[in-house]
């Protein structure tokens, strides 16, 4: 399977497919757009603009969540009208943009990259009662230069929850975590690498 080397070996049995996207600097945003089933041509642009609207619309929250990275992330997701490619400074990066993506789109974002597997949940929205109606977008990074989308099997376990979520989640959104119990992630969580903030 192409790009399988990007993932921790323990995750491979849970992967249905690895989907490549155009490598133009917007590959991370293209992965999100693909997971959202947005148009391939300009879906990445919609993703960046929605992330920018989120970070501007809830600036106080994101200044607290992102700390010194706030301006960097805000500038990265800003998307001028006619922009096509993206410079290095505009690339999607995890973990710093993980909670922003999950909150902006009300999705479960999963980073399955080798050495930094983690799960990001929305901070503000009330989750749907059915786990099957919660959209999961999984991604993996190749050598810190290219993102690919990972299609997981139905009911695949998820990696451990990104620690900052507990600190900033609103009460109405705490139910997003309930799905972890039903997905039986405990066996996987014991074997994944340390989260990025500990590396």
PDB file of C-alpha atoms in Angstrom:
ATOM      1  CA  UNK A   1       0.000   0.000   0.000  1.00  0.00           C
ATOM      2  CA  UNK A   2       1.544   3.301  -1.084  1.00  0.00           C
ATOM      3  CA  UNK A   3       2.520   5.596   1.806  1.00  0.00           C
ATOM      4  CA  UNK A   4       1.983   2.826   4.372  1.00  0.00           C
ATOM      5  CA  UNK A   5       5.430   3.687   5.770  1.00  0.00           C
ATOM      6  CA  UNK A   6       3.930   6.952   7.061  1.00  0.00           C
ATOM      7  CA  UNK A   7       1.863   5.083   9.660  1.00  0.00           C
ATOM      8  CA  UNK A   8       2.733   3.185  12.786  1.00  0.00           C
ATOM      9  CA  UNK A   9       2.681  -0.530  11.819  1.00  0.00           C
ATOM     10  CA  UNK A  10       0.030  -1.281  14.444  1.00  0.00           C
ATOM     11  CA  UNK A  11      -2.451   0.893  12.540  1.00  0.00           C
ATOM     12  CA  UNK A  12      -2.140  -0.827   9.179  1.00  0.00           C
ATOM     13  CA  UNK A  13      -4.712  -3.603   9.902  1.00  0.00           C
ATOM     14  CA  UNK A  14      -7.297  -0.857  10.505  1.00  0.00           C
ATOM     15  CA  UNK A  15      -6.617   0.971   7.231  1.00  0.00           C
ATOM     16  CA  UNK A  16      -8.904   0.435   4.261  1.00  0.00           C
ATOM     17  CA  UNK A  17      -7.085   2.758   1.862  1.00  0.00           C
ATOM     18  CA  UNK A  18      -4.527   5.553   1.655  1.00  0.00           C
ATOM     19  CA  UNK A  19      -5.571   8.325  -0.702  1.00  0.00           C
ATOM     20  CA  UNK A  20      -2.994  10.644  -2.248  1.00  0.00           C
ATOM     21  CA  UNK A  21      -3.786  14.278  -3.041  1.00  0.00           C
ATOM     22  CA  UNK A  22      -2.135  16.972  -5.142  1.00  0.00           C
ATOM     23  CA  UNK A  23       1.170  18.080  -3.669  1.00  0.00           C
ATOM     24  CA  UNK A  24       1.073  21.864  -4.020  1.00  0.00           C
ATOM     25  CA  UNK A  25       1.536  23.042  -0.448  1.00  0.00           C
ATOM     26  CA  UNK A  26      -2.194  22.712   0.195  1.00  0.00           C
ATOM     27  CA  UNK A  27      -2.093  18.913   0.517  1.00  0.00           C
ATOM     28  CA  UNK A  28      -3.126  18.973   4.175  1.00  0.00           C
ATOM     29  CA  UNK A  29      -6.150  21.125   3.408  1.00  0.00           C
ATOM     30  CA  UNK A  30      -6.891  18.932   0.397  1.00  0.00           C
ATOM     31  CA  UNK A  31      -7.030  15.893   2.691  1.00  0.00           C
ATOM     32  CA  UNK A  32      -9.589  17.659   4.876  1.00  0.00           C
ATOM     33  CA  UNK A  33     -11.576  18.681   1.788  1.00  0.00           C
ATOM     34  CA  UNK A  34     -11.492  15.108   0.507  1.00  0.00           C
ATOM     35  CA  UNK A  35     -12.781  13.816   3.816  1.00  0.00           C
ATOM     36  CA  UNK A  36     -15.582  16.401   3.690  1.00  0.00           C
ATOM     37  CA  UNK A  37     -16.349  15.412   0.083  1.00  0.00           C
ATOM     38  CA  UNK A  38     -15.782  18.929  -1.192  1.00  0.00           C
ATOM     39  CA  UNK A  39     -14.948  19.606  -4.832  1.00  0.00           C
ATOM     40  CA  UNK A  40     -11.424  18.515  -5.693  1.00  0.00           C
ATOM     41  CA  UNK A  41     -10.646  21.726  -7.574  1.00  0.00           C
ATOM     42  CA  UNK A  42     -11.184  24.321  -4.850  1.00  0.00           C
ATOM     43  CA  UNK A  43     -12.177  22.348  -1.764  1.00  0.00           C
ATOM     44  CA  UNK A  44      -8.850  23.179  -0.132  1.00  0.00           C
ATOM     45  CA  UNK A  45      -9.683  26.872  -0.477  1.00  0.00           C
ATOM     46  CA  UNK A  46     -13.020  26.380   1.304  1.00  0.00           C
ATOM     47  CA  UNK A  47     -11.219  24.544   4.109  1.00  0.00           C
ATOM     48  CA  UNK A  48      -8.666  27.290   4.648  1.00  0.00           C
ATOM     49  CA  UNK A  49     -11.302  30.011   4.607  1.00  0.00           C
ATOM     50  CA  UNK A  50     -13.506  28.162   7.095  1.00  0.00           C
ATOM     51  CA  UNK A  51     -10.527  27.674   9.400  1.00  0.00           C
ATOM     52  CA  UNK A  52      -9.705  31.368   9.096  1.00  0.00           C
ATOM     53  CA  UNK A  53     -13.309  32.343   9.876  1.00  0.00           C
ATOM     54  CA  UNK A  54     -13.208  30.088  12.932  1.00  0.00           C
ATOM     55  CA  UNK A  55      -9.986  31.508  14.321  1.00  0.00           C
ATOM     56  CA  UNK A  56     -11.127  35.110  13.734  1.00  0.00           C
ATOM     57  CA  UNK A  57     -14.688  34.548  14.937  1.00  0.00           C
ATOM     58  CA  UNK A  58     -13.530  32.990  18.217  1.00  0.00           C
ATOM     59  CA  UNK A  59     -10.251  34.829  18.582  1.00  0.00           C
ATOM     60  CA  UNK A  60     -10.165  34.839  22.388  1.00  0.00           C
ATOM     61  CA  UNK A  61     -10.563  31.058  22.507  1.00  0.00           C
ATOM     62  CA  UNK A  62      -7.900  30.379  19.904  1.00  0.00           C
ATOM     63  CA  UNK A  63      -5.442  32.833  21.407  1.00  0.00           C
ATOM     64  CA  UNK A  64      -5.710  30.808  24.591  1.00  0.00           C
ATOM     65  CA  UNK A  65      -5.556  27.417  22.866  1.00  0.00           C
ATOM     66  CA  UNK A  66      -2.723  28.262  20.468  1.00  0.00           C
ATOM     67  CA  UNK A  67      -0.731  30.614  22.681  1.00  0.00           C
ATOM     68  CA  UNK A  68       2.356  31.910  20.894  1.00  0.00           C
ATOM     69  CA  UNK A  69       1.354  30.013  17.731  1.00  0.00           C
ATOM     70  CA  UNK A  70      -1.840  32.029  17.228  1.00  0.00           C
ATOM     71  CA  UNK A  71      -0.493  34.535  14.682  1.00  0.00           C
ATOM     72  CA  UNK A  72       1.425  31.819  12.826  1.00  0.00           C
ATOM     73  CA  UNK A  73      -1.671  29.640  12.454  1.00  0.00           C
ATOM     74  CA  UNK A  74      -3.910  32.584  11.561  1.00  0.00           C
ATOM     75  CA  UNK A  75      -1.524  33.708   8.816  1.00  0.00           C
ATOM     76  CA  UNK A  76      -1.127  30.145   7.559  1.00  0.00           C
ATOM     77  CA  UNK A  77      -4.836  29.547   6.982  1.00  0.00           C
ATOM     78  CA  UNK A  78      -5.530  32.978   5.519  1.00  0.00           C
ATOM     79  CA  UNK A  79      -6.283  32.453   1.828  1.00  0.00           C
ATOM     80  CA  UNK A  80      -6.187  35.390  -0.624  1.00  0.00           C
ATOM     81  CA  UNK A  81      -8.807  35.277  -3.394  1.00  0.00           C
ATOM     82  CA  UNK A  82      -6.527  34.222  -6.253  1.00  0.00           C
ATOM     83  CA  UNK A  83      -4.000  32.122  -4.381  1.00  0.00           C
ATOM     84  CA  UNK A  84      -3.235  28.717  -5.859  1.00  0.00           C
ATOM     85  CA  UNK A  85      -0.254  27.007  -4.188  1.00  0.00           C
ATOM     86  CA  UNK A  86       0.954  27.480  -0.633  1.00  0.00           C
ATOM     87  CA  UNK A  87       4.327  28.383   0.790  1.00  0.00           C
ATOM     88  CA  UNK A  88       5.964  26.421   3.594  1.00  0.00           C
ATOM     89  CA  UNK A  89       4.602  28.894   6.148  1.00  0.00           C
ATOM     90  CA  UNK A  90       1.050  28.191   4.977  1.00  0.00           C
ATOM     91  CA  UNK A  91       1.111  24.405   5.235  1.00  0.00           C
ATOM     92  CA  UNK A  92      -1.333  22.573   7.481  1.00  0.00           C
ATOM     93  CA  UNK A  93       0.513  21.417  10.582  1.00  0.00           C
ATOM     94  CA  UNK A  94      -0.436  19.071  13.374  1.00  0.00           C
ATOM     95  CA  UNK A  95      -0.867  19.070  16.275  1.00  0.00           C
ATOM     96  CA  UNK A  96      -1.268  22.869  16.421  1.00  0.00           C
ATOM     97  CA  UNK A  97      -4.125  23.008  13.869  1.00  0.00           C
ATOM     98  CA  UNK A  98      -5.839  19.796  14.981  1.00  0.00           C
ATOM     99  CA  UNK A  99      -8.402  21.253  17.366  1.00  0.00           C
ATOM    100  CA  UNK A 100      -9.047  24.121  14.945  1.00  0.00           C
ATOM    101  CA  UNK A 101      -9.929  21.697  12.137  1.00  0.00           C
ATOM    102  CA  UNK A 102     -12.138  19.476  14.276  1.00  0.00           C
ATOM    103  CA  UNK A 103     -13.974  22.479  15.767  1.00  0.00           C
ATOM    104  CA  UNK A 104     -14.404  24.374  12.486  1.00  0.00           C
ATOM    105  CA  UNK A 105     -15.952  21.364  10.736  1.00  0.00           C
ATOM    106  CA  UNK A 106     -17.419  19.362  13.647  1.00  0.00           C
ATOM    107  CA  UNK A 107     -15.418  16.297  12.724  1.00  0.00           C
ATOM    108  CA  UNK A 108     -13.162  13.839  14.472  1.00  0.00           C
ATOM    109  CA  UNK A 109      -9.682  14.465  13.093  1.00  0.00           C
ATOM    110  CA  UNK A 110      -7.188  11.626  13.403  1.00  0.00           C
ATOM    111  CA  UNK A 111      -3.450  12.025  12.880  1.00  0.00           C
ATOM    112  CA  UNK A 112      -1.950   8.608  12.164  1.00  0.00           C
ATOM    113  CA  UNK A 113       1.528   9.870  11.305  1.00  0.00           C
ATOM    114  CA  UNK A 114       4.451   7.721  12.376  1.00  0.00           C
ATOM    115  CA  UNK A 115       5.430   8.750  15.897  1.00  0.00           C
ATOM    116  CA  UNK A 116       2.616  11.230  16.547  1.00  0.00           C
ATOM    117  CA  UNK A 117      -0.742   9.433  16.381  1.00  0.00           C
ATOM    118  CA  UNK A 118      -3.502  11.376  18.141  1.00  0.00           C
ATOM    119  CA  UNK A 119      -7.195  12.235  17.910  1.00  0.00           C
ATOM    120  CA  UNK A 120      -8.728  15.723  17.915  1.00  0.00           C
ATOM    121  CA  UNK A 121     -12.357  16.424  18.838  1.00  0.00           C
ATOM    122  CA  UNK A 122     -14.528  19.571  18.495  1.00  0.00           C
ATOM    123  CA  UNK A 123     -14.415  22.035  21.373  1.00  0.00           C
ATOM    124  CA  UNK A 124     -17.882  23.620  21.147  1.00  0.00           C
ATOM    125  CA  UNK A 125     -20.543  21.571  19.342  1.00  0.00           C
ATOM    126  CA  UNK A 126     -22.960  19.006  20.753  1.00  0.00           C
ATOM    127  CA  UNK A 127     -22.229  15.609  19.146  1.00  0.00           C
ATOM    128  CA  UNK A 128     -24.830  13.546  17.353  1.00  0.00           C
ATOM    129  CA  UNK A 129     -26.129  10.633  19.392  1.00  0.00           C
ATOM    130  CA  UNK A 130     -25.132   8.070  16.751  1.00  0.00           C
ATOM    131  CA  UNK A 131     -21.447   7.246  16.418  1.00  0.00           C
ATOM    132  CA  UNK A 132     -22.015   6.310  12.784  1.00  0.00           C
ATOM    133  CA  UNK A 133     -23.070   9.892  12.014  1.00  0.00           C
ATOM    134  CA  UNK A 134     -19.833  11.356  13.350  1.00  0.00           C
ATOM    135  CA  UNK A 135     -17.486  12.053  10.478  1.00  0.00           C
ATOM    136  CA  UNK A 136     -13.911  10.851  10.957  1.00  0.00           C
ATOM    137  CA  UNK A 137     -11.135  12.303   8.825  1.00  0.00           C
ATOM    138  CA  UNK A 138      -7.797  10.524   9.169  1.00  0.00           C
ATOM    139  CA  UNK A 139      -4.468  11.711   7.778  1.00  0.00           C
ATOM    140  CA  UNK A 140      -0.798  10.815   7.790  1.00  0.00           C
ATOM    141  CA  UNK A 141       2.311  12.815   6.989  1.00  0.00           C
ATOM    142  CA  UNK A 142       5.230  11.696   4.871  1.00  0.00           C
ATOM    143  CA  UNK A 143       8.619  13.023   5.997  1.00  0.00           C
ATOM    144  CA  UNK A 144       7.065  16.336   7.091  1.00  0.00           C
ATOM    145  CA  UNK A 145       6.548  17.375   3.462  1.00  0.00           C
ATOM    146  CA  UNK A 146       3.312  15.760   2.261  1.00  0.00           C
ATOM    147  CA  UNK A 147      -0.077  14.771   3.709  1.00  0.00           C
ATOM    148  CA  UNK A 148      -2.202  11.842   2.556  1.00  0.00           C
ATOM    149  CA  UNK A 149      -5.736  10.934   3.612  1.00  0.00           C
ATOM    150  CA  UNK A 150      -6.266   7.610   5.348  1.00  0.00           C
ATOM    151  CA  UNK A 151      -9.552   5.745   5.047  1.00  0.00           C
ATOM    152  CA  UNK A 152     -10.128   3.670   8.173  1.00  0.00           C
ATOM    153  CA  UNK A 153     -12.267   0.573   8.402  1.00  0.00           C
ATOM    154  CA  UNK A 154     -15.678   1.037   9.997  1.00  0.00           C
ATOM    155  CA  UNK A 155     -15.402   0.827  13.800  1.00  0.00           C
ATOM    156  CA  UNK A 156     -11.606   1.035  13.665  1.00  0.00           C
ATOM    157  CA  UNK A 157     -10.022   2.031  16.979  1.00  0.00           C
ATOM    158  CA  UNK A 158      -8.699   5.569  17.312  1.00  0.00           C
ATOM    159  CA  UNK A 159      -5.447   6.786  18.862  1.00  0.00           C
ATOM    160  CA  UNK A 160      -5.344   8.587  22.186  1.00  0.00           C
ATOM    161  CA  UNK A 161      -7.074  11.920  22.624  1.00  0.00           C
ATOM    162  CA  UNK A 162      -4.955  15.045  22.196  1.00  0.00           C
ATOM    163  CA  UNK A 163      -4.380  16.227  25.794  1.00  0.00           C
ATOM    164  CA  UNK A 164      -5.316  19.905  25.334  1.00  0.00           C
ATOM    165  CA  UNK A 165      -8.896  18.985  24.451  1.00  0.00           C
ATOM    166  CA  UNK A 166      -9.759  18.348  28.112  1.00  0.00           C
ATOM    167  CA  UNK A 167      -8.508  21.806  29.054  1.00  0.00           C
ATOM    168  CA  UNK A 168     -10.548  23.815  26.533  1.00  0.00           C
ATOM    169  CA  UNK A 169     -13.660  21.765  25.710  1.00  0.00           C
ATOM    170  CA  UNK A 170     -17.036  23.285  26.563  1.00  0.00           C
ATOM    171  CA  UNK A 171     -19.531  21.228  28.560  1.00  0.00           C
ATOM    172  CA  UNK A 172     -21.840  20.744  25.568  1.00  0.00           C
ATOM    173  CA  UNK A 173     -19.032  19.079  23.589  1.00  0.00           C
ATOM    174  CA  UNK A 174     -17.800  16.629  26.208  1.00  0.00           C
ATOM    175  CA  UNK A 175     -19.992  13.904  24.731  1.00  0.00           C
ATOM    176  CA  UNK A 176     -17.652  13.643  21.744  1.00  0.00           C
ATOM    177  CA  UNK A 177     -15.325  11.610  23.944  1.00  0.00           C
ATOM    178  CA  UNK A 178     -17.988   9.001  24.699  1.00  0.00           C
ATOM    179  CA  UNK A 179     -17.338   7.359  21.368  1.00  0.00           C
ATOM    180  CA  UNK A 180     -13.903   6.272  22.520  1.00  0.00           C
ATOM    181  CA  UNK A 181     -15.415   3.814  24.966  1.00  0.00           C
ATOM    182  CA  UNK A 182     -17.432   2.153  22.242  1.00  0.00           C
ATOM    183  CA  UNK A 183     -14.530   2.069  19.837  1.00  0.00           C
ATOM    184  CA  UNK A 184     -12.398   0.156  22.323  1.00  0.00           C
ATOM    185  CA  UNK A 185      -9.207   2.141  21.792  1.00  0.00           C
ATOM    186  CA  UNK A 186      -7.515   1.090  25.013  1.00  0.00           C
ATOM    187  CA  UNK A 187      -5.379  -1.696  23.473  1.00  0.00           C
ATOM    188  CA  UNK A 188      -4.135   0.661  20.776  1.00  0.00           C
ATOM    189  CA  UNK A 189      -3.480   3.564  23.122  1.00  0.00           C
ATOM    190  CA  UNK A 190      -0.946   1.495  25.039  1.00  0.00           C
ATOM    191  CA  UNK A 191       1.285   0.968  22.025  1.00  0.00           C
ATOM    192  CA  UNK A 192       1.269   4.285  20.163  1.00  0.00           C
ATOM    193  CA  UNK A 193       4.198   6.672  20.326  1.00  0.00           C
ATOM    194  CA  UNK A 194       4.304   9.599  22.726  1.00  0.00           C
ATOM    195  CA  UNK A 195       2.134  12.586  21.730  1.00  0.00           C
ATOM    196  CA  UNK A 196       4.027  15.350  19.887  1.00  0.00           C
ATOM    197  CA  UNK A 197       4.256  17.693  22.860  1.00  0.00           C
ATOM    198  CA  UNK A 198       6.400  15.129  24.687  1.00  0.00           C
ATOM    199  CA  UNK A 199       8.810  14.462  21.831  1.00  0.00           C
TER     200      UNK A 199
END
